[in-house]
Coordinates of C-alpha atoms in Angstrom, one line a residue:
X1 CA 178.8 -15.4 289.1
X2 CA 179.5 -18.6 288.4
X3 CA 175.4 -19.1 287.5
X4 CA 175.7 -23.0 286.7
X5 CA 173.9 -23.5 283.6
X6 CA 173.2 -21.0 281.0
X7 CA 170.6 -21.6 278.2
X8 CA 172.4 -19.3 274.7
X9 CA 169.2 -19.7 272.7
X10 CA 168.4 -21.6 269.8
X11 CA 171.3 -22.1 267.2
X12 CA 168.9 -23.3 264.2
X13 CA 166.2 -20.3 264.6
X14 CA 169.1 -18.0 262.1
X15 CA 172.6 -17.7 261.5
X16 CA 172.9 -14.9 263.5
X17 CA 171.8 -16.8 266.5
X18 CA 173.8 -19.1 266.0
X19 CA 176.8 -17.0 265.9
X20 CA 175.8 -15.7 268.9
X21 CA 175.3 -18.9 271.2
X22 CA 178.6 -20.1 269.5
X23 CA 180.4 -17.5 270.8
X24 CA 179.1 -17.6 274.5
X25 CA 179.9 -21.7 273.7
X26 CA 183.7 -20.0 273.2
X27 CA 183.2 -17.3 276.1
X28 CA 183.3 -18.5 279.6
X29 CA 183.4 -22.2 281.0
X30 CA 179.9 -22.1 282.9
X31 CA 178.3 -25.1 280.5
X32 CA 176.6 -23.6 277.5
X33 CA 172.9 -25.1 276.2
X34 CA 171.6 -24.8 273.3
X35 CA 167.6 -25.4 272.6
X36 CA 166.1 -27.7 269.8
X37 CA 162.1 -29.3 268.4
X38 CA 162.8 -32.9 268.4
X39 CA 163.8 -32.1 264.7
X40 CA 166.9 -34.0 263.4
X41 CA 168.7 -30.2 262.2
X42 CA 167.8 -28.4 264.9
X43 CA 169.9 -30.8 267.1
X44 CA 173.2 -30.7 264.4
X45 CA 172.5 -26.7 264.6
X46 CA 173.0 -27.0 268.4
X47 CA 175.0 -29.6 268.4
X48 CA 177.5 -27.8 266.1
X49 CA 177.7 -24.5 267.9
X50 CA 179.2 -25.8 269.9
X51 CA 177.5 -25.9 273.8
X52 CA 178.2 -28.4 276.3
X53 CA 173.8 -29.1 276.6
X54 CA 170.8 -29.7 273.7
X55 CA 167.8 -29.0 275.4
X56 CA 165.1 -31.4 273.5
X57 CA 162.1 -30.3 273.6
X58 CA 157.9 -31.5 272.1
X59 CA 154.9 -30.9 273.4
X60 CA 153.1 -32.8 275.0
X61 CA 149.1 -31.2 275.6
X62 CA 146.7 -32.5 273.7
X63 CA 146.2 -29.0 273.0
X64 CA 149.3 -28.3 271.4
X65 CA 149.9 -32.0 270.1
X66 CA 146.3 -31.1 267.9
X67 CA 146.5 -28.1 266.8
X68 CA 150.2 -26.9 266.8
X69 CA 152.1 -30.1 266.8
X70 CA 149.2 -31.6 264.3
X71 CA 150.4 -35.4 265.6
X72 CA 149.6 -38.0 268.0
X73 CA 150.4 -38.6 272.3
X74 CA 153.0 -41.6 270.1
X75 CA 154.2 -39.4 267.3
X76 CA 155.6 -37.3 269.5
X77 CA 156.9 -39.4 272.3
X78 CA 158.9 -41.7 269.0
X79 CA 160.1 -38.7 267.6
X80 CA 161.6 -37.4 271.5
X81 CA 163.1 -40.7 272.2
X82 CA 165.4 -40.2 268.7
X83 CA 165.8 -37.5 269.3
X84 CA 167.3 -38.5 273.0
X85 CA 168.9 -40.5 271.7
X86 CA 171.0 -38.7 268.4
X87 CA 172.2 -35.8 270.9
X88 CA 173.4 -38.7 273.9
X89 CA 174.7 -40.6 269.9
X90 CA 176.6 -37.0 270.0
X91 CA 177.9 -37.7 273.3
X92 CA 176.2 -34.2 274.5
X93 CA 174.8 -33.4 277.9
X94 CA 171.2 -34.0 277.0
X95 CA 167.9 -32.7 278.8
X96 CA 164.3 -33.3 277.7
X97 CA 161.5 -30.8 278.4
X98 CA 157.9 -32.1 278.1
X99 CA 156.6 -29.0 276.4
X100 CA 153.2 -28.2 278.8
X101 CA 153.7 -30.7 282.1
X102 CA 151.5 -28.6 283.7
X103 CA 148.6 -29.0 281.1
X104 CA 149.1 -33.6 279.8
X105 CA 147.6 -36.1 280.7
X106 CA 149.5 -37.1 284.1
X107 CA 149.9 -40.8 282.6
X108 CA 150.6 -39.7 279.6
X109 CA 153.9 -37.3 281.3
X110 CA 154.5 -40.5 282.9
X111 CA 154.8 -42.8 279.9
X112 CA 157.2 -40.0 278.1
X113 CA 159.3 -39.0 280.8
X114 CA 159.5 -43.0 281.1
X115 CA 160.8 -43.4 277.3
X116 CA 163.2 -40.7 277.3
X117 CA 164.7 -42.4 280.5
X118 CA 165.1 -45.5 279.0
X119 CA 166.7 -43.6 275.6
X120 CA 169.2 -41.6 278.2
X121 CA 168.7 -38.7 278.7
X122 CA 170.7 -36.5 282.0
X123 CA 168.1 -33.9 282.6
X124 CA 163.7 -33.8 282.7
X125 CA 162.9 -30.4 282.5
X126 CA 159.0 -29.7 283.8
X127 CA 157.8 -27.3 282.1
X128 CA 155.0 -24.6 283.6
X129 CA 154.8 -23.5 279.9
X130 CA 152.1 -21.1 280.5
X131 CA 152.3 -20.8 283.4
X132 CA 149.0 -22.0 285.4
X133 CA 150.0 -24.5 287.8
X134 CA 149.9 -23.2 291.7
X135 CA 152.5 -24.3 293.7
X136 CA 150.4 -27.5 295.5
X137 CA 149.7 -29.2 292.6
X138 CA 153.2 -28.2 290.6
X139 CA 155.2 -29.4 293.5
X140 CA 152.8 -32.8 293.0
X141 CA 154.2 -33.2 289.1
X142 CA 157.9 -33.1 290.2
X143 CA 157.4 -35.0 292.7
X144 CA 155.3 -37.8 289.5
X145 CA 157.9 -37.2 287.4
X146 CA 161.3 -37.6 290.5
X147 CA 160.1 -40.2 291.1
X148 CA 159.5 -41.5 287.6
X149 CA 163.0 -41.2 286.8
X150 CA 166.3 -41.9 287.1
X151 CA 167.3 -38.1 285.4
X152 CA 168.1 -35.4 287.0
X153 CA 164.8 -33.5 287.8
X154 CA 165.2 -29.5 286.3
X155 CA 161.7 -26.7 286.0
X156 CA 160.8 -24.0 284.0
X157 CA 158.6 -21.7 285.5
X158 CA 156.4 -18.8 283.9
X159 CA 154.8 -15.8 285.8
X160 CA 151.3 -16.2 284.5
X161 CA 149.8 -16.1 287.6
X162 CA 152.5 -14.5 289.4
X163 CA 153.5 -18.7 290.7
X164 CA 157.1 -18.6 288.9
X165 CA 159.2 -17.7 291.6
X166 CA 157.7 -19.8 293.9
X167 CA 156.7 -23.2 291.5
X168 CA 160.8 -23.3 291.5
X169 CA 161.0 -22.7 294.9
X170 CA 158.0 -25.9 295.2
X171 CA 160.7 -27.9 292.7
X172 CA 163.3 -28.1 294.6
X173 CA 161.4 -28.8 297.9
X174 CA 159.8 -31.5 296.0
X175 CA 163.3 -33.5 294.4
X176 CA 164.0 -31.0 291.3
X177 CA 168.2 -30.8 290.9
X178 CA 168.2 -27.2 289.0
X179 CA 165.6 -24.3 288.3
X180 CA 166.0 -22.8 285.1
X181 CA 165.7 -18.7 285.1
X182 CA 165.3 -15.3 284.1
X183 CA 167.2 -12.0 285.1
X184 CA 164.6 -9.7 285.9
X185 CA 162.3 -12.4 285.4
X186 CA 162.1 -11.4 281.7
X187 CA 160.7 -13.7 279.0
X188 CA 157.0 -14.7 277.3
X189 CA 153.8 -12.9 278.4
X190 CA 154.6 -12.7 282.3
X191 CA 158.4 -13.1 282.2
X192 CA 159.8 -16.5 283.8
X193 CA 161.2 -16.7 287.6
X194 CA 162.9 -14.3 288.7
X195 CA 167.4 -15.3 289.5
X196 CA 167.7 -12.6 291.6
X197 CA 164.1 -14.2 293.5
X198 CA 165.0 -17.5 293.3
X199 CA 168.9 -17.2 294.3
X200 CA 168.1 -15.2 297.2
X201 CA 165.3 -17.0 298.3
X202 CA 167.2 -20.2 298.3
X203 CA 170.2 -18.9 299.9
X204 CA 169.3 -16.7 302.7
X205 CA 165.5 -18.1 303.5
X206 CA 166.8 -21.8 303.3
X207 CA 169.9 -21.5 303.8
X208 CA 171.5 -23.3 301.0
X209 CA 174.8 -22.2 299.3
X210 CA 174.1 -22.2 295.4
X211 CA 177.8 -21.0 295.0
X212 CA 176.3 -17.9 293.6
X213 CA 178.5 -14.4 294.0
X214 CA 175.3 -13.2 295.0
X215 CA 176.6 -9.7 295.7
X216 CA 176.6 -8.6 291.8
X217 CA 173.3 -9.9 291.6
X218 CA 171.9 -5.7 291.1
X219 CA 174.3 -5.1 289.1
X220 CA 173.3 -7.8 286.3
X221 CA 169.8 -6.3 287.0
X222 CA 170.5 -3.1 285.8
X223 CA 173.7 -4.5 282.5
X224 CA 170.5 -7.0 281.6
X225 CA 167.9 -3.6 282.0
X226 CA 169.6 -1.5 279.7
X227 CA 170.6 -3.4 277.8
X228 CA 166.6 -5.1 277.3
X229 CA 165.2 -1.8 277.7
X230 CA 162.5 -3.8 280.1
X231 CA 162.5 -1.7 283.3
X232 CA 162.8 -2.9 286.6
X233 CA 159.5 -2.2 288.8
X234 CA 159.9 -0.3 292.0
X235 CA 158.3 -2.3 293.8
X236 CA 160.2 -5.0 292.2
X237 CA 161.5 -8.5 295.3
X238 CA 165.1 -8.0 295.2
X239 CA 166.3 -5.4 292.5
X240 CA 163.8 -2.7 292.5
X241 CA 165.2 0.6 293.5
X242 CA 162.1 0.2 296.2
X243 CA 163.4 -2.9 297.9
X244 CA 165.7 -1.1 300.8
X245 CA 163.7 1.6 300.8
X246 CA 161.9 2.3 303.9
X247 CA 159.6 5.2 303.9
X248 CA 157.0 5.0 306.9
X249 CA 157.8 6.7 310.0
X250 CA 157.9 3.7 311.8
X251 CA 159.1 1.7 309.3
X252 CA 162.4 3.9 309.2
X253 CA 162.8 4.6 313.1
X254 CA 163.1 0.8 313.7
X255 CA 165.7 -0.1 310.7
X256 CA 167.4 2.4 311.7
X257 CA 168.3 1.4 315.2
X258 CA 167.9 -3.3 313.9
X259 CA 167.8 -3.5 310.5
X260 CA 166.0 -6.3 311.1
X261 CA 163.0 -5.4 312.0
X262 CA 161.0 -3.9 309.3
X263 CA 163.6 -5.6 307.1
X264 CA 163.7 -9.7 306.6
X265 CA 166.5 -10.6 309.0
X266 CA 167.5 -13.5 306.9
X267 CA 168.7 -10.9 303.2
X268 CA 170.4 -7.1 303.5
X269 CA 171.4 -5.0 300.6
X270 CA 174.3 -5.8 300.7
X271 CA 173.7 -8.7 300.3
X272 CA 173.2 -8.2 296.6
X273 CA 175.8 -5.1 295.7
X274 CA 172.4 -2.7 296.5
X275 CA 171.9 0.4 298.8
X276 CA 169.8 0.5 302.1
X277 CA 167.7 4.3 301.4
X278 CA 165.1 6.6 303.5
X279 CA 162.8 8.0 301.3
X280 CA 161.5 11.2 302.4
X281 CA 157.5 12.0 302.1
X282 CA 154.3 12.3 303.2
X283 CA 154.8 8.9 305.8
X284 CA 158.1 10.2 306.3
X285 CA 158.9 10.7 310.7
X286 CA 161.2 12.5 312.9
X287 CA 164.0 9.8 313.5
X288 CA 164.9 9.6 309.1
X289 CA 164.6 13.9 308.6
X290 CA 166.7 14.3 311.9
X291 CA 169.0 12.1 310.3
X292 CA 169.0 13.8 307.3
X293 CA 169.7 16.5 308.6
X294 CA 172.8 15.5 310.2
X295 CA 174.1 14.1 307.7
X296 CA 173.4 16.8 305.3
X297 CA 176.3 18.7 308.3
X298 CA 172.9 20.8 310.5
X299 CA 172.5 20.1 313.9
X300 CA 169.1 20.7 314.8
X301 CA 167.1 20.8 317.8
X302 CA 164.1 18.5 318.6
X303 CA 161.9 20.8 318.3
X304 CA 163.5 21.6 314.4
X305 CA 162.4 18.5 313.7
X306 CA 159.0 18.5 314.4
X307 CA 159.0 21.2 312.1
X308 CA 160.7 20.4 309.0
X309 CA 159.2 17.3 309.3
X310 CA 155.2 18.6 308.8
X311 CA 157.7 20.5 306.0
X312 CA 158.5 17.8 304.5
X313 CA 154.9 15.8 304.5
X314 CA 153.2 18.9 303.5
X315 CA 155.3 18.4 300.1
X316 CA 154.9 14.8 300.2
X317 CA 151.3 14.4 300.8
X318 CA 151.5 17.4 296.9
X319 CA 152.7 13.7 295.1
X320 CA 156.0 15.7 295.1
X321 CA 159.2 13.1 295.6
X322 CA 160.8 15.2 298.7
X323 CA 164.4 14.7 298.1
X324 CA 167.8 15.5 300.2
X325 CA 168.1 18.3 298.6
X326 CA 164.6 19.7 299.3
X327 CA 165.4 18.4 303.3
X328 CA 168.6 20.9 302.9
X329 CA 166.3 23.9 301.9
X330 CA 164.5 23.5 304.5
X331 CA 166.8 23.3 306.7
X332 CA 168.8 26.4 305.7
X333 CA 164.9 28.3 305.0
X334 CA 164.7 27.8 308.9
X335 CA 167.8 28.6 309.2
X336 CA 169.0 25.6 311.4
X337 CA 172.5 25.5 312.2
X338 CA 175.2 23.7 311.1
X339 CA 177.4 22.0 312.6
X340 CA 182.0 24.0 312.1
X341 CA 183.5 22.7 309.9
X342 CA 187.0 22.3 310.5
X343 CA 189.6 24.2 309.1
X344 CA 193.3 22.5 309.1
X345 CA 196.5 25.3 307.4

């Protein structure tokens, strides 16, 4: 799909994860990244796995420094600089993350960013580790970091308050070059910014050609859904099974006439490898019912369409799903004529 970077895992975590990262790095021409704490052994493992980029991170918020790392600000900064130097000395691209950046003292955040920039890091990642960043404040944080470094800036956002995709976009608006995303938004707690949401917002709303083959997004979402055993909600943007489905009579009638009436106007189902559906239920109107009847080979009159529509609404009001088969059965029970099929010998 031409994804730019794949962060494949945490090589030092286990032999199995080291092998998985190595296999991924060997299997693709895409840049593969390995994760590492600011610990010499972690960095050695990442480099040995064969990745082209090592992503080192250290806690920078006071609560994590005191109660997770048990280190001072100065100690964290020294370890961060040493880690960046170790990666760069190995001739590998380096990304540095001040973990929990959105809960870090702003002056200290800039202090550590400047220190690792001087040490030669290629990238600064700004992680909203606990998902507390709001778009306006997160944008200000990104801008402050962009102004403080010559390194390229990347963002990593979490969805605890449903802001992950919005914050990723705000990162771009404020000078970030890259956003870390995950397919279907899966990740710690409420998850990360969703690959499909960020890519399609950038492509469709902002008109930026990311180079990504968006027509495979739905297929990718289904692969990850099956492999992860984490179901995609029906109302999930872009890849949910209802994302391009229409039940309301007003909506369906408009879309049948012109899809732009009740869809975004800048994103079609074809762009993400999906299909448009007209769902039948208690809100269904005559336009959808007629469409289903005609596609099933019936030739209904206006009164017959109204009669079947009434049955669909009544059936759907019982919280039952109305299928195309149900519509066909209703039509047969109502003795609606079918169009004669051509027979060729």
